[in-house]
PDB file of C-alpha atoms and ligand atoms in Angstrom:
ATOM      1  CA  UNK A  28       6.955 -18.115  32.666  1.00 41.00           C
ATOM      2  CA  UNK A  29       8.921 -17.604  29.460  1.00 43.00           C
ATOM      3  CA  UNK A  30       8.414 -20.746  27.413  1.00 43.00           C
ATOM      4  CA  UNK A  31      10.078 -22.424  24.506  1.00 42.00           C
ATOM      5  CA  UNK A  32       6.812 -23.078  22.714  1.00 49.00           C
ATOM      6  CA  UNK A  33       7.289 -22.132  19.111  1.00 45.00           C
ATOM      7  CA  UNK A  34       5.043 -19.250  18.101  1.00 63.00           C
ATOM      8  CA  UNK A  35       4.056 -19.381  14.455  1.00 60.00           C
ATOM      9  CA  UNK A  36       1.044 -17.199  15.088  1.00 66.00           C
ATOM     10  CA  UNK A  37      -0.741 -15.635  18.035  1.00 68.00           C
ATOM     11  CA  UNK A  38      -2.345 -18.085  20.421  1.00 60.00           C
ATOM     12  CA  UNK A  39      -5.907 -18.940  19.501  1.00 62.00           C
ATOM     13  CA  UNK A  40      -8.188 -16.105  20.525  1.00 59.00           C
ATOM     14  CA  UNK A  41     -11.335 -16.676  22.535  1.00 61.00           C
ATOM     15  CA  UNK A  42     -14.735 -16.337  20.902  1.00 61.00           C
ATOM     16  CA  UNK A  43     -15.078 -12.588  21.387  1.00 61.00           C
ATOM     17  CA  UNK A  44     -16.180 -11.326  17.979  1.00 76.00           C
ATOM     18  CA  UNK A  45     -15.269  -7.649  17.621  1.00 87.00           C
ATOM     19  CA  UNK A  46     -11.499  -7.278  17.552  1.00 90.00           C
ATOM     20  CA  UNK A  47      -9.233  -4.310  16.989  1.00 88.00           C
ATOM     21  CA  UNK A  48      -7.060  -6.229  14.490  1.00 87.00           C
ATOM     22  CA  UNK A  49      -7.084  -8.658  11.625  1.00 84.00           C
ATOM     23  CA  UNK A  50      -4.160 -11.060  11.430  1.00 78.00           C
ATOM     24  CA  UNK A  51      -2.166 -10.373   8.280  1.00 74.00           C
ATOM     25  CA  UNK A  52      -0.303 -13.478   7.153  1.00 69.00           C
ATOM     26  CA  UNK A  53       2.763 -14.615   5.290  1.00 62.00           C
ATOM     27  CA  UNK A  54       5.009 -11.605   5.322  1.00 79.00           C
ATOM     28  CA  UNK A  55       7.814 -12.630   7.703  1.00 88.00           C
ATOM     29  CA  UNK A  56      11.338 -12.477   6.314  1.00 94.00           C
ATOM     30  CA  UNK A  57      13.576 -15.514   6.771  1.00 94.00           C
ATOM     31  CA  UNK A  58      15.390 -13.683   9.595  1.00 94.00           C
ATOM     32  CA  UNK A  59      12.089 -12.901  11.337  1.00 94.00           C
ATOM     33  CA  UNK A  60      10.998 -16.544  10.994  1.00 93.00           C
ATOM     34  CA  UNK A  61      14.268 -17.638  12.523  1.00 95.00           C
ATOM     35  CA  UNK A  62      13.853 -15.124  15.339  1.00 95.00           C
ATOM     36  CA  UNK A  63      10.354 -16.484  16.040  1.00 95.00           C
ATOM     37  CA  UNK A  64      11.886 -19.922  16.476  1.00 95.00           C
ATOM     38  CA  UNK A  65      15.206 -19.207  18.112  1.00 97.00           C
ATOM     39  CA  UNK A  66      14.649 -16.042  20.144  1.00 98.00           C
ATOM     40  CA  UNK A  67      11.124 -16.731  21.361  1.00 97.00           C
ATOM     41  CA  UNK A  68      12.341 -18.815  24.320  1.00 97.00           C
ATOM     42  CA  UNK A  69      14.324 -15.800  25.517  1.00 97.00           C
ATOM     43  CA  UNK A  70      11.756 -13.034  25.005  1.00 98.00           C
ATOM     44  CA  UNK A  71       8.376 -14.682  24.494  1.00 98.00           C
ATOM     45  CA  UNK A  72       5.675 -15.279  27.065  1.00 98.00           C
ATOM     46  CA  UNK A  73       2.725 -17.477  26.202  1.00 97.00           C
ATOM     47  CA  UNK A  74      -0.713 -16.082  26.776  1.00 97.00           C
ATOM     48  CA  UNK A  75      -2.337 -17.801  29.737  1.00 95.00           C
ATOM     49  CA  UNK A  76      -5.476 -17.181  31.676  1.00 95.00           C
ATOM     50  CA  UNK A  77      -3.364 -16.659  34.769  1.00 96.00           C
ATOM     51  CA  UNK A  78      -1.740 -13.546  36.218  1.00 98.00           C
ATOM     52  CA  UNK A  79       1.983 -13.171  35.575  1.00 98.00           C
ATOM     53  CA  UNK A  80       4.386 -12.821  38.450  1.00 98.00           C
ATOM     54  CA  UNK A  81       6.427  -9.956  37.030  1.00 98.00           C
ATOM     55  CA  UNK A  82       9.309 -10.305  39.496  1.00 97.00           C
ATOM     56  CA  UNK A  83       9.946 -13.893  38.519  1.00 97.00           C
ATOM     57  CA  UNK A  84       9.340 -13.186  34.824  1.00 98.00           C
ATOM     58  CA  UNK A  85      12.072 -10.525  34.751  1.00 98.00           C
ATOM     59  CA  UNK A  86      14.189 -11.930  37.563  1.00 97.00           C
ATOM     60  CA  UNK A  87      13.923  -8.647  39.425  1.00 98.00           C
ATOM     61  CA  UNK A  88      11.433  -6.191  40.869  1.00 98.00           C
ATOM     62  CA  UNK A  89      11.406  -2.980  38.835  1.00 98.00           C
ATOM     63  CA  UNK A  90       8.963  -0.387  37.507  1.00 98.00           C
ATOM     64  CA  UNK A  91       7.165  -1.944  34.561  1.00 98.00           C
ATOM     65  CA  UNK A  92       5.849  -0.454  31.326  1.00 98.00           C
ATOM     66  CA  UNK A  93       3.740  -1.977  28.594  1.00 98.00           C
ATOM     67  CA  UNK A  94       3.438  -1.105  24.915  1.00 98.00           C
ATOM     68  CA  UNK A  95       0.258  -2.258  23.215  1.00 98.00           C
ATOM     69  CA  UNK A  96       0.335  -2.925  19.457  1.00 98.00           C
ATOM     70  CA  UNK A  97       4.055  -2.224  19.031  1.00 98.00           C
ATOM     71  CA  UNK A  98       4.044  -3.001  15.290  1.00 96.00           C
ATOM     72  CA  UNK A  99       7.687  -3.560  14.287  1.00 95.00           C
ATOM     73  CA  UNK A 100       8.776  -2.523  17.782  1.00 97.00           C
ATOM     74  CA  UNK A 101      10.966   0.503  16.994  1.00 96.00           C
ATOM     75  CA  UNK A 102       9.531   2.615  19.819  1.00 97.00           C
ATOM     76  CA  UNK A 103       9.691  -0.209  22.357  1.00 98.00           C
ATOM     77  CA  UNK A 104      13.267  -1.122  21.446  1.00 98.00           C
ATOM     78  CA  UNK A 105      14.419   2.496  21.809  1.00 97.00           C
ATOM     79  CA  UNK A 106      12.520   2.918  25.086  1.00 98.00           C
ATOM     80  CA  UNK A 107      13.909  -0.285  26.594  1.00 98.00           C
ATOM     81  CA  UNK A 108      17.417   0.708  25.574  1.00 98.00           C
ATOM     82  CA  UNK A 109      17.034   4.153  27.146  1.00 97.00           C
ATOM     83  CA  UNK A 110      15.513   2.684  30.328  1.00 98.00           C
ATOM     84  CA  UNK A 111      17.466  -0.356  31.491  1.00 98.00           C
ATOM     85  CA  UNK A 112      16.053   0.306  34.961  1.00 98.00           C
ATOM     86  CA  UNK A 113      12.540  -0.591  33.728  1.00 98.00           C
ATOM     87  CA  UNK A 114      10.919  -3.892  32.849  1.00 98.00           C
ATOM     88  CA  UNK A 115       9.119  -3.629  29.501  1.00 98.00           C
ATOM     89  CA  UNK A 116       6.284  -5.768  28.143  1.00 98.00           C
ATOM     90  CA  UNK A 117       5.309  -5.598  24.469  1.00 98.00           C
ATOM     91  CA  UNK A 118       2.005  -6.911  23.146  1.00 98.00           C
ATOM     92  CA  UNK A 119       1.474  -7.463  19.421  1.00 97.00           C
ATOM     93  CA  UNK A 120      -0.466  -9.949  17.307  1.00 96.00           C
ATOM     94  CA  UNK A 121       1.479  -9.555  14.042  1.00 94.00           C
ATOM     95  CA  UNK A 122       4.194 -12.279  13.924  1.00 95.00           C
ATOM     96  CA  UNK A 123       6.595 -10.461  11.528  1.00 95.00           C
ATOM     97  CA  UNK A 124       6.597  -7.456  13.883  1.00 96.00           C
ATOM     98  CA  UNK A 125       7.339  -9.741  16.843  1.00 97.00           C
ATOM     99  CA  UNK A 126      10.201 -11.346  14.883  1.00 97.00           C
ATOM    100  CA  UNK A 127      11.531  -7.927  13.900  1.00 97.00           C
ATOM    101  CA  UNK A 128      11.550  -6.678  17.489  1.00 98.00           C
ATOM    102  CA  UNK A 129      13.263  -9.823  18.775  1.00 98.00           C
ATOM    103  CA  UNK A 130      16.049  -9.383  16.200  1.00 98.00           C
ATOM    104  CA  UNK A 131      16.556  -5.834  17.483  1.00 98.00           C
ATOM    105  CA  UNK A 132      16.509  -6.921  21.129  1.00 98.00           C
ATOM    106  CA  UNK A 133      19.064  -9.622  20.400  1.00 98.00           C
ATOM    107  CA  UNK A 134      21.353  -7.240  18.472  1.00 98.00           C
ATOM    108  CA  UNK A 135      21.157  -4.701  21.310  1.00 98.00           C
ATOM    109  CA  UNK A 136      21.600  -7.462  23.920  1.00 98.00           C
ATOM    110  CA  UNK A 137      18.607  -6.256  25.906  1.00 98.00           C
ATOM    111  CA  UNK A 138      17.226  -8.387  28.686  1.00 97.00           C
ATOM    112  CA  UNK A 139      14.524  -6.055  30.061  1.00 98.00           C
ATOM    113  CA  UNK A 140      11.814  -6.845  27.464  1.00 98.00           C
ATOM    114  CA  UNK A 141       9.259  -9.656  27.252  1.00 98.00           C
ATOM    115  CA  UNK A 142       6.732 -10.133  24.450  1.00 98.00           C
ATOM    116  CA  UNK A 143       3.212 -11.529  24.485  1.00 98.00           C
ATOM    117  CA  UNK A 144       1.836 -12.346  21.012  1.00 97.00           C
ATOM    118  CA  UNK A 145      -1.846 -12.182  21.757  1.00 97.00           C
ATOM    119  CA  UNK A 146      -4.865  -9.868  21.809  1.00 97.00           C
ATOM    120  CA  UNK A 147      -4.058  -7.078  24.279  1.00 98.00           C
ATOM    121  CA  UNK A 148      -7.663  -7.032  25.480  1.00 97.00           C
ATOM    122  CA  UNK A 149      -7.350 -10.570  26.815  1.00 97.00           C
ATOM    123  CA  UNK A 150      -3.824 -10.006  28.098  1.00 98.00           C
ATOM    124  CA  UNK A 151      -4.858  -6.980  30.172  1.00 98.00           C
ATOM    125  CA  UNK A 152      -7.982  -8.730  31.366  1.00 97.00           C
ATOM    126  CA  UNK A 153      -6.451 -12.051  32.337  1.00 97.00           C
ATOM    127  CA  UNK A 154      -2.672 -12.002  32.454  1.00 98.00           C
ATOM    128  CA  UNK A 155      -1.686  -8.692  34.042  1.00 98.00           C
ATOM    129  CA  UNK A 156      -2.266  -8.243  37.760  1.00 98.00           C
ATOM    130  CA  UNK A 157      -4.242  -5.230  38.994  1.00 98.00           C
ATOM    131  CA  UNK A 158      -2.212  -2.070  39.711  1.00 98.00           C
ATOM    132  CA  UNK A 159       1.022  -3.707  38.554  1.00 98.00           C
ATOM    133  CA  UNK A 160       2.168  -1.294  35.806  1.00 98.00           C
ATOM    134  CA  UNK A 161       3.759   2.157  35.958  1.00 98.00           C
ATOM    135  CA  UNK A 162       3.446   3.207  32.327  1.00 98.00           C
ATOM    136  CA  UNK A 163       1.528   2.286  29.162  1.00 98.00           C
ATOM    137  CA  UNK A 164       2.181   3.325  25.568  1.00 98.00           C
ATOM    138  CA  UNK A 165      -0.294   2.941  22.710  1.00 98.00           C
ATOM    139  CA  UNK A 166       1.130   4.573  19.615  1.00 97.00           C
ATOM    140  CA  UNK A 167      -0.811   4.752  16.359  1.00 96.00           C
ATOM    141  CA  UNK A 168      -3.426   2.106  17.111  1.00 97.00           C
ATOM    142  CA  UNK A 169      -5.334   1.047  14.000  1.00 95.00           C
ATOM    143  CA  UNK A 170      -7.658   3.996  13.271  1.00 94.00           C
ATOM    144  CA  UNK A 171     -10.434   1.978  11.599  1.00 92.00           C
ATOM    145  CA  UNK A 172     -11.519   5.101   9.692  1.00 90.00           C
ATOM    146  CA  UNK A 173     -14.814   3.832   8.243  1.00 91.00           C
ATOM    147  CA  UNK A 174     -17.781   4.610  10.433  1.00 91.00           C
ATOM    148  CA  UNK A 175     -19.039   1.032  10.378  1.00 90.00           C
ATOM    149  CA  UNK A 176     -15.613  -0.058  11.736  1.00 91.00           C
ATOM    150  CA  UNK A 177     -15.359   2.448  14.584  1.00 90.00           C
ATOM    151  CA  UNK A 178     -16.464  -0.260  17.003  1.00 92.00           C
ATOM    152  CA  UNK A 179     -13.183  -2.053  16.253  1.00 93.00           C
ATOM    153  CA  UNK A 180     -11.048   0.778  17.633  1.00 97.00           C
ATOM    154  CA  UNK A 181      -9.141  -0.460  20.654  1.00 97.00           C
ATOM    155  CA  UNK A 182      -9.707   2.705  22.679  1.00 98.00           C
ATOM    156  CA  UNK A 183     -13.228   2.139  23.967  1.00 96.00           C
ATOM    157  CA  UNK A 184     -14.715   2.506  27.458  1.00 97.00           C
ATOM    158  CA  UNK A 185     -14.263  -1.201  28.263  1.00 96.00           C
ATOM    159  CA  UNK A 186     -10.625  -1.157  27.220  1.00 98.00           C
ATOM    160  CA  UNK A 187      -9.964   2.025  29.185  1.00 98.00           C
ATOM    161  CA  UNK A 188     -11.432   0.241  32.227  1.00 98.00           C
ATOM    162  CA  UNK A 189      -8.919  -2.577  31.650  1.00 98.00           C
ATOM    163  CA  UNK A 190      -6.088  -0.048  31.456  1.00 98.00           C
ATOM    164  CA  UNK A 191      -7.309   1.546  34.682  1.00 98.00           C
ATOM    165  CA  UNK A 192      -7.292  -1.900  36.299  1.00 98.00           C
ATOM    166  CA  UNK A 193      -3.661  -2.713  35.510  1.00 98.00           C
ATOM    167  CA  UNK A 194      -2.118   0.747  35.989  1.00 98.00           C
ATOM    168  CA  UNK A 195      -1.071   1.903  39.446  1.00 98.00           C
ATOM    169  CA  UNK A 196      -2.221   5.201  40.883  1.00 98.00           C
ATOM    170  CA  UNK A 197      -0.094   7.957  39.280  1.00 97.00           C
ATOM    171  CA  UNK A 198       0.934   5.693  36.375  1.00 98.00           C
ATOM    172  CA  UNK A 199       1.199   7.421  32.991  1.00 98.00           C
ATOM    173  CA  UNK A 200      -0.693   6.485  29.825  1.00 98.00           C
ATOM    174  CA  UNK A 201       0.629   7.888  26.540  1.00 98.00           C
ATOM    175  CA  UNK A 202      -1.159   7.668  23.206  1.00 98.00           C
ATOM    176  CA  UNK A 203      -0.526   9.018  19.733  1.00 97.00           C
ATOM    177  CA  UNK A 204      -2.507   8.900  16.516  1.00 96.00           C
ATOM    178  CA  UNK A 205      -2.366  10.557  13.123  1.00 95.00           C
ATOM    179  CA  UNK A 206      -6.102  10.299  12.607  1.00 95.00           C
ATOM    180  CA  UNK A 207      -7.891  13.387  13.905  1.00 95.00           C
ATOM    181  CA  UNK A 208     -11.272  11.757  14.417  1.00 95.00           C
ATOM    182  CA  UNK A 209      -9.659   8.972  16.451  1.00 97.00           C
ATOM    183  CA  UNK A 210      -7.695  11.545  18.489  1.00 97.00           C
ATOM    184  CA  UNK A 211     -10.960  13.252  19.479  1.00 96.00           C
ATOM    185  CA  UNK A 212     -12.550   9.875  20.202  1.00 96.00           C
ATOM    186  CA  UNK A 213      -9.617   8.823  22.434  1.00 97.00           C
ATOM    187  CA  UNK A 214      -9.793  12.043  24.385  1.00 96.00           C
ATOM    188  CA  UNK A 215     -13.551  11.812  24.787  1.00 95.00           C
ATOM    189  CA  UNK A 216     -13.450   8.206  26.038  1.00 96.00           C
ATOM    190  CA  UNK A 217     -10.534   8.823  28.419  1.00 96.00           C
ATOM    191  CA  UNK A 218     -11.951  12.055  29.819  1.00 94.00           C
ATOM    192  CA  UNK A 219     -15.310  10.362  30.361  1.00 94.00           C
ATOM    193  CA  UNK A 220     -13.822   7.377  32.203  1.00 95.00           C
ATOM    194  CA  UNK A 221     -13.211   9.298  35.420  1.00 94.00           C
ATOM    195  CA  UNK A 222     -10.125   7.122  36.067  1.00 97.00           C
ATOM    196  CA  UNK A 223      -7.584   9.270  34.237  1.00 97.00           C
ATOM    197  CA  UNK A 224      -6.559  12.930  34.371  1.00 96.00           C
ATOM    198  CA  UNK A 225      -5.511  14.606  31.136  1.00 96.00           C
ATOM    199  CA  UNK A 226      -2.074  16.075  31.786  1.00 95.00           C
ATOM    200  CA  UNK A 227      -2.746  18.818  29.252  1.00 94.00           C
ATOM    201  CA  UNK A 228      -6.039  19.838  30.850  1.00 86.00           C
ATOM    202  CA  UNK A 229      -9.407  18.445  29.881  1.00 73.00           C
ATOM    203  CA  UNK A 230      -9.415  19.572  26.293  1.00 72.00           C
ATOM    204  CA  UNK A 231      -5.745  19.449  25.504  1.00 88.00           C
ATOM    205  CA  UNK A 232      -3.182  17.468  23.610  1.00 96.00           C
ATOM    206  CA  UNK A 233       0.468  17.356  24.649  1.00 95.00           C
ATOM    207  CA  UNK A 234       3.450  17.930  22.436  1.00 93.00           C
ATOM    208  CA  UNK A 235       5.305  14.919  21.159  1.00 92.00           C
ATOM    209  CA  UNK A 236       6.838  12.808  23.931  1.00 90.00           C
ATOM    210  CA  UNK A 237      10.598  13.420  23.498  1.00 90.00           C
ATOM    211  CA  UNK A 238      11.503   9.762  23.731  1.00 91.00           C
ATOM    212  CA  UNK A 239       8.874   8.516  21.276  1.00 93.00           C
ATOM    213  CA  UNK A 240      11.026   7.368  18.403  1.00 90.00           C
ATOM    214  CA  UNK A 241       9.672   7.549  14.888  1.00 91.00           C
ATOM    215  CA  UNK A 242       8.120   4.283  13.701  1.00 90.00           C
ATOM    216  CA  UNK A 243       7.711   3.079  10.139  1.00 88.00           C
ATOM    217  CA  UNK A 244       3.994   3.686  10.484  1.00 90.00           C
ATOM    218  CA  UNK A 245       4.457   7.299  11.576  1.00 92.00           C
ATOM    219  CA  UNK A 246       7.064   7.946   8.877  1.00 92.00           C
ATOM    220  CA  UNK A 247       4.632   6.720   6.235  1.00 91.00           C
ATOM    221  CA  UNK A 248       1.993   9.094   7.629  1.00 91.00           C
ATOM    222  CA  UNK A 249       4.448  11.989   7.565  1.00 91.00           C
ATOM    223  CA  UNK A 250       5.101  11.391   3.870  1.00 94.00           C
ATOM    224  CA  UNK A 251       1.364  11.646   3.301  1.00 94.00           C
ATOM    225  CA  UNK A 252       1.306  14.943   5.215  1.00 94.00           C
ATOM    226  CA  UNK A 253      -0.558  13.582   8.269  1.00 93.00           C
ATOM    227  CA  UNK A 254      -0.551  15.552  11.530  1.00 94.00           C
ATOM    228  CA  UNK A 255      -0.055  13.742  14.837  1.00 95.00           C
ATOM    229  CA  UNK A 256      -1.977  14.109  18.096  1.00 96.00           C
ATOM    230  CA  UNK A 257      -0.297  13.047  21.348  1.00 97.00           C
ATOM    231  CA  UNK A 258      -2.199  12.472  24.577  1.00 97.00           C
ATOM    232  CA  UNK A 259      -0.863  11.934  28.076  1.00 97.00           C
ATOM    233  CA  UNK A 260      -2.978  10.858  31.038  1.00 98.00           C
ATOM    234  CA  UNK A 261      -2.283  10.102  34.663  1.00 98.00           C
ATOM    235  CA  UNK A 262      -4.070   7.289  36.435  1.00 98.00           C
ATOM    236  CA  UNK A 263      -5.961   8.903  39.275  1.00 97.00           C
ATOM    237  CA  UNK A 264      -5.159   7.764  42.802  1.00 89.00           C
TER     238      UNK A 264
HETATM  239  C1  SAM B  18      -1.233   0.860  12.937  1.00 67.29           C
HETATM  240  S1  SAM B  18      -0.196  -0.278  13.691  1.00 67.29           S
HETATM  241  C2  SAM B  18       0.959   0.739  14.581  1.00 67.29           C
HETATM  242  C3  SAM B  18       2.136  -0.014  15.078  1.00 67.29           C
HETATM  243  C4  SAM B  18       3.139   0.760  15.934  1.00 67.29           C
HETATM  244  N1  SAM B  18       2.577   1.162  17.200  1.00 67.29           N
HETATM  245  C5  SAM B  18       3.694   1.925  15.191  1.00 67.29           C
HETATM  246  O1  SAM B  18       3.530   3.083  15.634  1.00 67.29           O
HETATM  247  O2  SAM B  18       4.331   1.712  14.147  1.00 67.29           O
HETATM  248  C6  SAM B  18      -1.209  -0.963  14.982  1.00 67.29           C
HETATM  249  C7  SAM B  18      -0.684  -2.260  15.525  1.00 67.29           C
HETATM  250  O3  SAM B  18      -1.487  -2.698  16.618  1.00 67.29           O
HETATM  251  C8  SAM B  18      -1.623  -4.106  16.559  1.00 67.29           C
HETATM  252  N2  SAM B  18      -2.856  -4.447  17.283  1.00 67.29           N
HETATM  253  C9  SAM B  18      -4.098  -4.015  17.004  1.00 67.29           C
HETATM  254  N3  SAM B  18      -4.978  -4.494  17.890  1.00 67.29           N
HETATM  255  C10 SAM B  18      -4.269  -5.244  18.775  1.00 67.29           C
HETATM  256  C11 SAM B  18      -4.627  -6.008  19.919  1.00 67.29           C
HETATM  257  N4  SAM B  18      -5.897  -6.076  20.344  1.00 67.29           N
HETATM  258  N5  SAM B  18      -3.661  -6.672  20.580  1.00 67.29           N
HETATM  259  C12 SAM B  18      -2.365  -6.606  20.154  1.00 67.29           C
HETATM  260  N6  SAM B  18      -1.959  -5.894  19.070  1.00 67.29           N
HETATM  261  C13 SAM B  18      -2.908  -5.209  18.393  1.00 67.29           C
HETATM  262  C14 SAM B  18      -1.677  -4.423  15.076  1.00 67.29           C
HETATM  263  O4  SAM B  18      -1.294  -5.745  14.799  1.00 67.29           O
HETATM  264  C15 SAM B  18      -0.691  -3.385  14.512  1.00 67.29           C
HETATM  265  O5  SAM B  18       0.602  -3.925  14.411  1.00 67.29           O
END
């Protein structure tokens, strides 16, 4: 399932109009460009409208986690390193971030990570089999702070339904944001879905997940004095 197609940019999206991202271009370093060419065959998985067979993709059957919008991949790299017993899937549309993560995976000689460079909405809908994942991380999704952009936020009822589809009963969903309004929105949408139980009680936030390593994005927020809200949900049986 891993292919040697050369990924210069995410695969062409379908015609859905409201997206949670805009593709930023032209900021890959030479090393990231090289990684996109040379390391993609090892770590990359092309988006296809066909469910992945995770056992053959990873060459083993193991609990599987997914990180959606991994940015430069610091959290995913650290998690995969700390959990060699797990298969890890990263989804990100920003090519320099994908290149950056692959450089880290190569340096750490990790073989338990695969990357899909495509819109996570379509990946969850079409490429991930129902009830196939044990854990999902979504850390600092784009907050789209302007009111007229709120519809672009990835955490919406339809997306939560997709998460519920791919997560097994008892799977864990972890989220973090440094935007208070988005934190309240996430909690409202997840609590309303009926598919997830808030592990901190209906109105609560959890303390920072110990293993969530600091990303560049979070560090920048810290310098600006931003607070962080962490949420943890369990997929109901
Ligand atoms: C604000 S950044 C945070 C990145 C990272 N999680 C961190 O904490 O540093 C959000 C990331 O999500 C990615 N993203 C947004 N919508 C996405 C989607 N639908 N599918 C895949 N990636 C997405 C963006 O490209 C961006 O890199």
